[in-house]
Structure formats: structure tokens, C-alpha cells
mmCIF file with all atom_site columns, C-alpha atoms in Angstrom:
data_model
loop_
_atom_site.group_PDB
_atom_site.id
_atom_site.type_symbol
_atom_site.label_atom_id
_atom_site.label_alt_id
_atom_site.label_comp_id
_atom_site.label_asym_id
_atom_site.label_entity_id
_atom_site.label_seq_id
_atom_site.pdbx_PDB_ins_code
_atom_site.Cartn_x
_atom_site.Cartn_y
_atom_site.Cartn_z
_atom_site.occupancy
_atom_site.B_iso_or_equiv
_atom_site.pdbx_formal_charge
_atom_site.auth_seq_id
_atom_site.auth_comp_id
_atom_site.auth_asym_id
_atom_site.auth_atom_id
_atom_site.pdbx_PDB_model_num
ATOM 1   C CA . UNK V 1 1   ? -14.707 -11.244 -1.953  1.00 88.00 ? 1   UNK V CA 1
ATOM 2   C CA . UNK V 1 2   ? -13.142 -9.084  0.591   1.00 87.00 ? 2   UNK V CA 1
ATOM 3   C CA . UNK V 1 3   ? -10.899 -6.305  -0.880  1.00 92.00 ? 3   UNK V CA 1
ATOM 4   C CA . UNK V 1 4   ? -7.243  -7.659  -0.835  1.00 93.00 ? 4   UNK V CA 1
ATOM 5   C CA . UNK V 1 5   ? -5.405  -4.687  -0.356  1.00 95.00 ? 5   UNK V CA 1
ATOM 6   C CA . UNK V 1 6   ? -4.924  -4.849  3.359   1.00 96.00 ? 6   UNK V CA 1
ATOM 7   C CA . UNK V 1 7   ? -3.071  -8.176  2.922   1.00 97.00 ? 7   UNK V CA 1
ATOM 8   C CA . UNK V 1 8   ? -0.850  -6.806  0.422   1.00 96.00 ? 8   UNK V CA 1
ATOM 9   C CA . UNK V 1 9   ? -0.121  -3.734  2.445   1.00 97.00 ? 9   UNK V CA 1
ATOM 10  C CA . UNK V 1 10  ? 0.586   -6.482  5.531   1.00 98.00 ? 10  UNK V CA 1
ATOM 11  C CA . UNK V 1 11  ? 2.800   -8.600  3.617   1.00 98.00 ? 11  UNK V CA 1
ATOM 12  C CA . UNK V 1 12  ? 5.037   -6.163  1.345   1.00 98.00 ? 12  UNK V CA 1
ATOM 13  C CA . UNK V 1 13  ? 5.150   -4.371  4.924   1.00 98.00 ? 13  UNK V CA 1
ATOM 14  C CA . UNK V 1 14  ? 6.844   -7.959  6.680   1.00 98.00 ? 14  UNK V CA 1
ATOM 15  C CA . UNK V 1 15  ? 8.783   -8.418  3.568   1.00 98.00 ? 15  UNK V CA 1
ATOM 16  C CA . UNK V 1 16  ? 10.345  -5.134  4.570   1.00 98.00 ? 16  UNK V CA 1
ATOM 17  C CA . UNK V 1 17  ? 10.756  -5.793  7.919   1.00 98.00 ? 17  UNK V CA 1
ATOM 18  C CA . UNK V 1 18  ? 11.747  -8.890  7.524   1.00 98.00 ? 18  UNK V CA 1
ATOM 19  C CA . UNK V 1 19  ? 14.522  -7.668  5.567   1.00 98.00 ? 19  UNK V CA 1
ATOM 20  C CA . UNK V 1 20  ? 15.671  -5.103  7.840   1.00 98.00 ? 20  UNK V CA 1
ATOM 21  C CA . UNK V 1 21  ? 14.904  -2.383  5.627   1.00 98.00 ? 21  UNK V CA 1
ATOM 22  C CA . UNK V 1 22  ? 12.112  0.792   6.860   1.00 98.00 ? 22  UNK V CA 1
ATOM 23  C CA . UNK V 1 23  ? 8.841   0.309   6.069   1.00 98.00 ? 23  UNK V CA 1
ATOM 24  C CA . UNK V 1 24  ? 7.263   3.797   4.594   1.00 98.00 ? 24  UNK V CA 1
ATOM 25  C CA . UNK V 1 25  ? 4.126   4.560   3.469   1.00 98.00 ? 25  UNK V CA 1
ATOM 26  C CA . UNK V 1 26  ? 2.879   6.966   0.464   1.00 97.00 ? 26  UNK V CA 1
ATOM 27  C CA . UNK V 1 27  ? -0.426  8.732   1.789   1.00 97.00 ? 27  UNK V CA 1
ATOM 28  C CA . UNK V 1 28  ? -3.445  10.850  0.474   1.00 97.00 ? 28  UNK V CA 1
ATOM 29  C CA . UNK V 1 29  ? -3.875  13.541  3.240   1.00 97.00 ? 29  UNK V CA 1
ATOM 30  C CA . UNK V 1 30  ? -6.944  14.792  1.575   1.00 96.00 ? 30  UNK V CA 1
ATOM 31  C CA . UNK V 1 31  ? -8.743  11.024  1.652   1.00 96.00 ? 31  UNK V CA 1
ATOM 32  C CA . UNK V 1 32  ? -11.540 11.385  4.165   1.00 97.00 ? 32  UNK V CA 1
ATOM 33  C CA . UNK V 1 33  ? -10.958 10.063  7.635   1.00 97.00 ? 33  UNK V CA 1
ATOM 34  C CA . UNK V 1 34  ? -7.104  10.614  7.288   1.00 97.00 ? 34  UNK V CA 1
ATOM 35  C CA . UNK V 1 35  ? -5.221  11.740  10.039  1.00 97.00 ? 35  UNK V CA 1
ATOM 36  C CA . UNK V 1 36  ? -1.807  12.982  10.165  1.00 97.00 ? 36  UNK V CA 1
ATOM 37  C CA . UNK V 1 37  ? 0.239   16.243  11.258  1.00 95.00 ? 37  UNK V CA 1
ATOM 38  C CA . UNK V 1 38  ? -0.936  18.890  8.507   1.00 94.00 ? 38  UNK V CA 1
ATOM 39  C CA . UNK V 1 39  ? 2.633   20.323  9.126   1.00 93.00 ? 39  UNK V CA 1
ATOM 40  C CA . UNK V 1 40  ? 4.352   17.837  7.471   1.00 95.00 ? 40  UNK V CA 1
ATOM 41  C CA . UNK V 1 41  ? 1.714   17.370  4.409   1.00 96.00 ? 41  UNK V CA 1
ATOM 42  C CA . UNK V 1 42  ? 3.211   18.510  0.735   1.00 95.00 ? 42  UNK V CA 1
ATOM 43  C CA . UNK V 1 43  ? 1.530   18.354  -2.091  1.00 95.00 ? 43  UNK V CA 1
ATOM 44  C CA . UNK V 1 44  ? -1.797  16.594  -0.217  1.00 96.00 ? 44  UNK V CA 1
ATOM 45  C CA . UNK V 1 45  ? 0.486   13.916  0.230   1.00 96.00 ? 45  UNK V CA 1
ATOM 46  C CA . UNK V 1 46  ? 2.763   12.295  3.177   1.00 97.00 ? 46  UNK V CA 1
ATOM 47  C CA . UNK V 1 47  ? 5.485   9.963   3.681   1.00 97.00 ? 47  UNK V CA 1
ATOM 48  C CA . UNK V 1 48  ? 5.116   8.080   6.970   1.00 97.00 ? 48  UNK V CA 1
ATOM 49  C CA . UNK V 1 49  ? 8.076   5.965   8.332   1.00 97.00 ? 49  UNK V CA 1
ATOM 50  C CA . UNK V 1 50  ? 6.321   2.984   9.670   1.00 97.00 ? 50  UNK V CA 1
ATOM 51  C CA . UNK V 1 51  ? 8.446   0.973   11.064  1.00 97.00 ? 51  UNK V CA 1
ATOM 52  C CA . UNK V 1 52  ? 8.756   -0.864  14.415  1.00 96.00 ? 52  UNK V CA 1
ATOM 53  C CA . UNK V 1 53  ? 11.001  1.365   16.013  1.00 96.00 ? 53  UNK V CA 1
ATOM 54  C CA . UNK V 1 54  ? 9.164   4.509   14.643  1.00 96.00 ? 54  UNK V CA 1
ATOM 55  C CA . UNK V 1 55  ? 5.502   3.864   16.028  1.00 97.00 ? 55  UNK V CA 1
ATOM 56  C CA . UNK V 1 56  ? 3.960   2.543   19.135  1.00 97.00 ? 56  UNK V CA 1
ATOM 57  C CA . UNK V 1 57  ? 0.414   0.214   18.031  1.00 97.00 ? 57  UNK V CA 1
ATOM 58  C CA . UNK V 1 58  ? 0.814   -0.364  14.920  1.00 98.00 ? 58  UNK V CA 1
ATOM 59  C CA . UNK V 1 59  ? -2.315  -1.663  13.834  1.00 98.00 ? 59  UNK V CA 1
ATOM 60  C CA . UNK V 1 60  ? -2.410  -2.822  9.946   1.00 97.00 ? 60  UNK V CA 1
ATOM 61  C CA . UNK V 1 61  ? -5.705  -3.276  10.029  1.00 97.00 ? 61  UNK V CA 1
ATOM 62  C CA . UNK V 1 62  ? -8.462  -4.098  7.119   1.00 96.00 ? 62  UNK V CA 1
ATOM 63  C CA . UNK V 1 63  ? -9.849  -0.842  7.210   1.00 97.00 ? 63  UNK V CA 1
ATOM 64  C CA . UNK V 1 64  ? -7.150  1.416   8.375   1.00 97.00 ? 64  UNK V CA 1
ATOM 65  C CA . UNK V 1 65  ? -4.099  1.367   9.318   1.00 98.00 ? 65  UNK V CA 1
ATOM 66  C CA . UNK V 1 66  ? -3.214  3.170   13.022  1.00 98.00 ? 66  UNK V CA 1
ATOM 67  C CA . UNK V 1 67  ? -0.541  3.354   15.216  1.00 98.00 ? 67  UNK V CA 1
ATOM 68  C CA . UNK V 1 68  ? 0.567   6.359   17.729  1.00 97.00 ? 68  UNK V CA 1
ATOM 69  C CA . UNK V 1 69  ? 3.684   8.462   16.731  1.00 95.00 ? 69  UNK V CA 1
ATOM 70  C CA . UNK V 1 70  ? 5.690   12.075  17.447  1.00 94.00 ? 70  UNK V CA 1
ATOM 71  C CA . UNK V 1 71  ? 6.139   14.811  15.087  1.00 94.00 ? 71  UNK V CA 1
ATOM 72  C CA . UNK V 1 72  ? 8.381   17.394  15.583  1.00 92.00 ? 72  UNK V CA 1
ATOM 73  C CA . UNK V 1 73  ? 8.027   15.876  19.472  1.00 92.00 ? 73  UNK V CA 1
ATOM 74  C CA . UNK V 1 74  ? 4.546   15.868  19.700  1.00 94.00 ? 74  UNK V CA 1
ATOM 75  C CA . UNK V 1 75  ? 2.174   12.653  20.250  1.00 96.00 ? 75  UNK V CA 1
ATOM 76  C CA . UNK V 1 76  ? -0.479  11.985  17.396  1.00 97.00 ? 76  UNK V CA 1
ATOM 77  C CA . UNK V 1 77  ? -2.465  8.735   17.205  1.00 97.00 ? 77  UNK V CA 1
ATOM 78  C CA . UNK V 1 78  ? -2.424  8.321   13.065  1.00 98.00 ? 78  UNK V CA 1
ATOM 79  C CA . UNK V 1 79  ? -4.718  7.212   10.954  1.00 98.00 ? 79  UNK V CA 1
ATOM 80  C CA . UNK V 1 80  ? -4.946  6.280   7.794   1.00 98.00 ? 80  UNK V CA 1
ATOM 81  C CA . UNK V 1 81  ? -7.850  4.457   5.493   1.00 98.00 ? 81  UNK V CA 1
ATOM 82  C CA . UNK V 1 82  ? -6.960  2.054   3.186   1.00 97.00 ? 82  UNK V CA 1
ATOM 83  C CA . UNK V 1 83  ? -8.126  3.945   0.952   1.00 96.00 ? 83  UNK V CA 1
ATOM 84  C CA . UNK V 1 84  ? -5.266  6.784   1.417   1.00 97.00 ? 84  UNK V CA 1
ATOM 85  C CA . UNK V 1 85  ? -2.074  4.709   1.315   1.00 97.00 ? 85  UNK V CA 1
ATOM 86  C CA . UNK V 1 86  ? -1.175  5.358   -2.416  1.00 97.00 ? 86  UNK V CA 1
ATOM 87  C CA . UNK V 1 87  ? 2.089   2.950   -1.605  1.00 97.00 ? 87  UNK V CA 1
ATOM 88  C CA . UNK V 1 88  ? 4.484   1.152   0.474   1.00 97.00 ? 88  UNK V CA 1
ATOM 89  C CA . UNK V 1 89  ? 7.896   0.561   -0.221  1.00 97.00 ? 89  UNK V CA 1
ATOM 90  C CA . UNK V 1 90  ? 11.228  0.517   1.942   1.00 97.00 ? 90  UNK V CA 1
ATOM 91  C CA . UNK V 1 91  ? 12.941  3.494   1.919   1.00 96.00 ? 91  UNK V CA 1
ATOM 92  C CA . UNK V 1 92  ? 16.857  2.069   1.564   1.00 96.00 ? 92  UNK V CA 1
ATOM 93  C CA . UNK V 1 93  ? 16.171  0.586   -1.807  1.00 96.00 ? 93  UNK V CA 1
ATOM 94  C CA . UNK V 1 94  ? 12.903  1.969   -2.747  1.00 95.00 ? 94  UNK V CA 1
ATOM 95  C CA . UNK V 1 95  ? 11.377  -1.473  -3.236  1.00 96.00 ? 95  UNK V CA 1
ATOM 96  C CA . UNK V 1 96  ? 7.532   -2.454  -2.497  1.00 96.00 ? 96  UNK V CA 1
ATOM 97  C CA . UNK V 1 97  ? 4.692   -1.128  -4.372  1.00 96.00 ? 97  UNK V CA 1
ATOM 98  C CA . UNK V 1 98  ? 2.454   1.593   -5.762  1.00 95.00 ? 98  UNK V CA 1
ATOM 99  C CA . UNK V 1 99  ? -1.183  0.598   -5.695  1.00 93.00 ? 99  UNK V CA 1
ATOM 100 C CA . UNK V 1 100 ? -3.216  1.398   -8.723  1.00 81.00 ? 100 UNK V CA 1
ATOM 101 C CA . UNK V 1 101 ? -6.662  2.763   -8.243  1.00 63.00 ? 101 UNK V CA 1
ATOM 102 C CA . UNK V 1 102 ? -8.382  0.135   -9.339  1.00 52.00 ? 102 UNK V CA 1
ATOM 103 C CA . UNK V 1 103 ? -6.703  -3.250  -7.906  1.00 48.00 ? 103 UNK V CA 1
ATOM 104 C CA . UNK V 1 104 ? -9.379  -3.955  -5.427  1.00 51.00 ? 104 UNK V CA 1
ATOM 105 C CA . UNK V 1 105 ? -12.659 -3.065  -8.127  1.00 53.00 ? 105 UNK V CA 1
ATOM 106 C CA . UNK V 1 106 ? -14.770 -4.650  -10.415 1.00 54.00 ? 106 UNK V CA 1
ATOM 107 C CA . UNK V 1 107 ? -13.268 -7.435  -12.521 1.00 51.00 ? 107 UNK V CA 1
ATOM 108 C CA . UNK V 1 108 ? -12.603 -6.891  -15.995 1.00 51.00 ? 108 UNK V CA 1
ATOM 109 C CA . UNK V 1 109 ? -14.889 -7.193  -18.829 1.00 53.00 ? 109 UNK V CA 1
ATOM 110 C CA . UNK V 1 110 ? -14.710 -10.040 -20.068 1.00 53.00 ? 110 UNK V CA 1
ATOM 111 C CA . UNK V 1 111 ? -13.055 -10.443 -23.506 1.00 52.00 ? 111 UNK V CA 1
ATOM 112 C CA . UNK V 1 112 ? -16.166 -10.035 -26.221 1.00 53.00 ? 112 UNK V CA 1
ATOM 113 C CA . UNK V 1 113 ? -14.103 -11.969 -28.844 1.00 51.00 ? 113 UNK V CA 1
ATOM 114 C CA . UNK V 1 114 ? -13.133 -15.257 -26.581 1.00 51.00 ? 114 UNK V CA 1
ATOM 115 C CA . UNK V 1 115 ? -10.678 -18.229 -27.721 1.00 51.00 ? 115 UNK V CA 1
ATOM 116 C CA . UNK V 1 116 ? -13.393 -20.479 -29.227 1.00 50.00 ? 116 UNK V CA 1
ATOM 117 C CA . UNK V 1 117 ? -12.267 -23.681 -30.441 1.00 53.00 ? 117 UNK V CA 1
ATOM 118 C CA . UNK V 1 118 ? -10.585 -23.711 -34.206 1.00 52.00 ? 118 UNK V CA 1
ATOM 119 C CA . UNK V 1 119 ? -10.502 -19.920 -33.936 1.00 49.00 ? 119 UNK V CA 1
ATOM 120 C CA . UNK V 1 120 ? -7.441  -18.119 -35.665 1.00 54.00 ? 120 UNK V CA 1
ATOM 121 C CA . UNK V 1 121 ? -6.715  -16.210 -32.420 1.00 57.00 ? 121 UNK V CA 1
ATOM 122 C CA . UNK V 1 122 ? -4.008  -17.818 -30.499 1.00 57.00 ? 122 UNK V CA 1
ATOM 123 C CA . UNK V 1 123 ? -3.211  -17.640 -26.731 1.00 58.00 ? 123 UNK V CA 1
ATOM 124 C CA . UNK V 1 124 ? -0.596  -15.411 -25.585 1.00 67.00 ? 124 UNK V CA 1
ATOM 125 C CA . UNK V 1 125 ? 2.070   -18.398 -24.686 1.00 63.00 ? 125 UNK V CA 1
ATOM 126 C CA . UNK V 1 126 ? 5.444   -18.015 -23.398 1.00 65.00 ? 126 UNK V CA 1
ATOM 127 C CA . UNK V 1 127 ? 8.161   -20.123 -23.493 1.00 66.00 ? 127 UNK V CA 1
ATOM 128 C CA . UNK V 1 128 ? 9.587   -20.857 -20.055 1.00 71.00 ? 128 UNK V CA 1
ATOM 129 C CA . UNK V 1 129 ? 12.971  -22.902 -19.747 1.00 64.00 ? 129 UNK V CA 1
#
């Protein structure tokens, strides 16, 4: 299957939007590929305000992300792998999400003691009302 974080990253990033909050993203500067003003890197990471009125071409991509911005007035065309955005959230409430290393790898094992009919091991179940 193909790796689902760029949809997440698109969606959480029109749920923002959508809720007229500003997008922002949490980057890796040292990922390879990345590009972004080394001036405003702290830490090896960056926070990017991404929102429409911020950059020109936004391009959420499902490789990269891109889109053509000023920093301290200067032009940069931006980009960033999807491999470097450690998170997206909007920056009024600090809602969205952190990604975790390992949400587009393998699956997990699977269980070596499965629920086997008459077994002793229950399901986890929760009562919903």
C-alpha cells in the first residue's frame, strides 16, 4: 500500500483551514533533501506557518511538501520531504498531530498467542452506550 502519511498531513491541514485556524508544520532540518532558511533553524528543527495567506504554491504533495515563501523578506522556494514533517497542528489551539516514526512501516507482528476458540483469553471489549 502506498504510505498514508501524505493524506493525513492533507487532511489535518484542511481541517485547519477549514476552521480558520493557521496551519504550522513541525520540521526535521537535518532530514535529507530539506530545504528551509538555516537562519531560522533551532535545535535541527523548524516551525513553518503554512497557511494560505503565508505561502504562494503550496504543493502538499506525496513526496514533499513545497510552496514558495519570505524570510526575514527574502524569497525561498521550501521544501520539505515527508519524511521531515515531525507534525502539524494549528497554532491558536495547538490541535492536529505529532507523527510517530513508525505510522507508515511494517505492520505489527502478529499476536503469537491468538484468540483461539474456547481459549481463556478474552477480547478487549468495551462497553459503548
Amino acid at each position: 500500500m502506498t504510505p498514508s502519511k501524505p493524506y493525513v498531513v492533507r487532511a489535518i491541514y484542511d481541517w485547519i483551514v477549514d476552521n480558520n485556524c493557521t496551519p504550522h508544520v513541525l520540521i526535521d532540518a537535518a532530514t535529507d533533501g530539506v530545504v528551509v532558511p538555516e537562519d531560522y533553524v533551532t535545535e535541527g528543527q523548524i516551525v513553518l506557518n503554512v497557511s494560505p495567506t503565508a505561502v504562494v504554491s503550496l504543493d502538499l504533495g506525496n513526496e514533499a511538501v513545497s510552496f514558495s515563501g519570505r524570510f526575514g523578506g527574502k524569497p525561498l522556494d521550501v521544501l520539505l520531504p515527508l519524511d521531515s514533517i515531525l507534525g502539524i497542528y494549528a497554532r491558536e489551539n495547538g490541535q492536529g498531530m505529532i507523527f510517530d516514526d513508525e505510522l507508515d512501516g511494517p505492520p505489527p507482528s502478529p499476536d503469537p498467542d491468538p484468540i483461539a476458540p474456547g481459549s481463556a483469553k478474552k477480547p478487549p471489549l468495551k462497553l459503548v452506550k
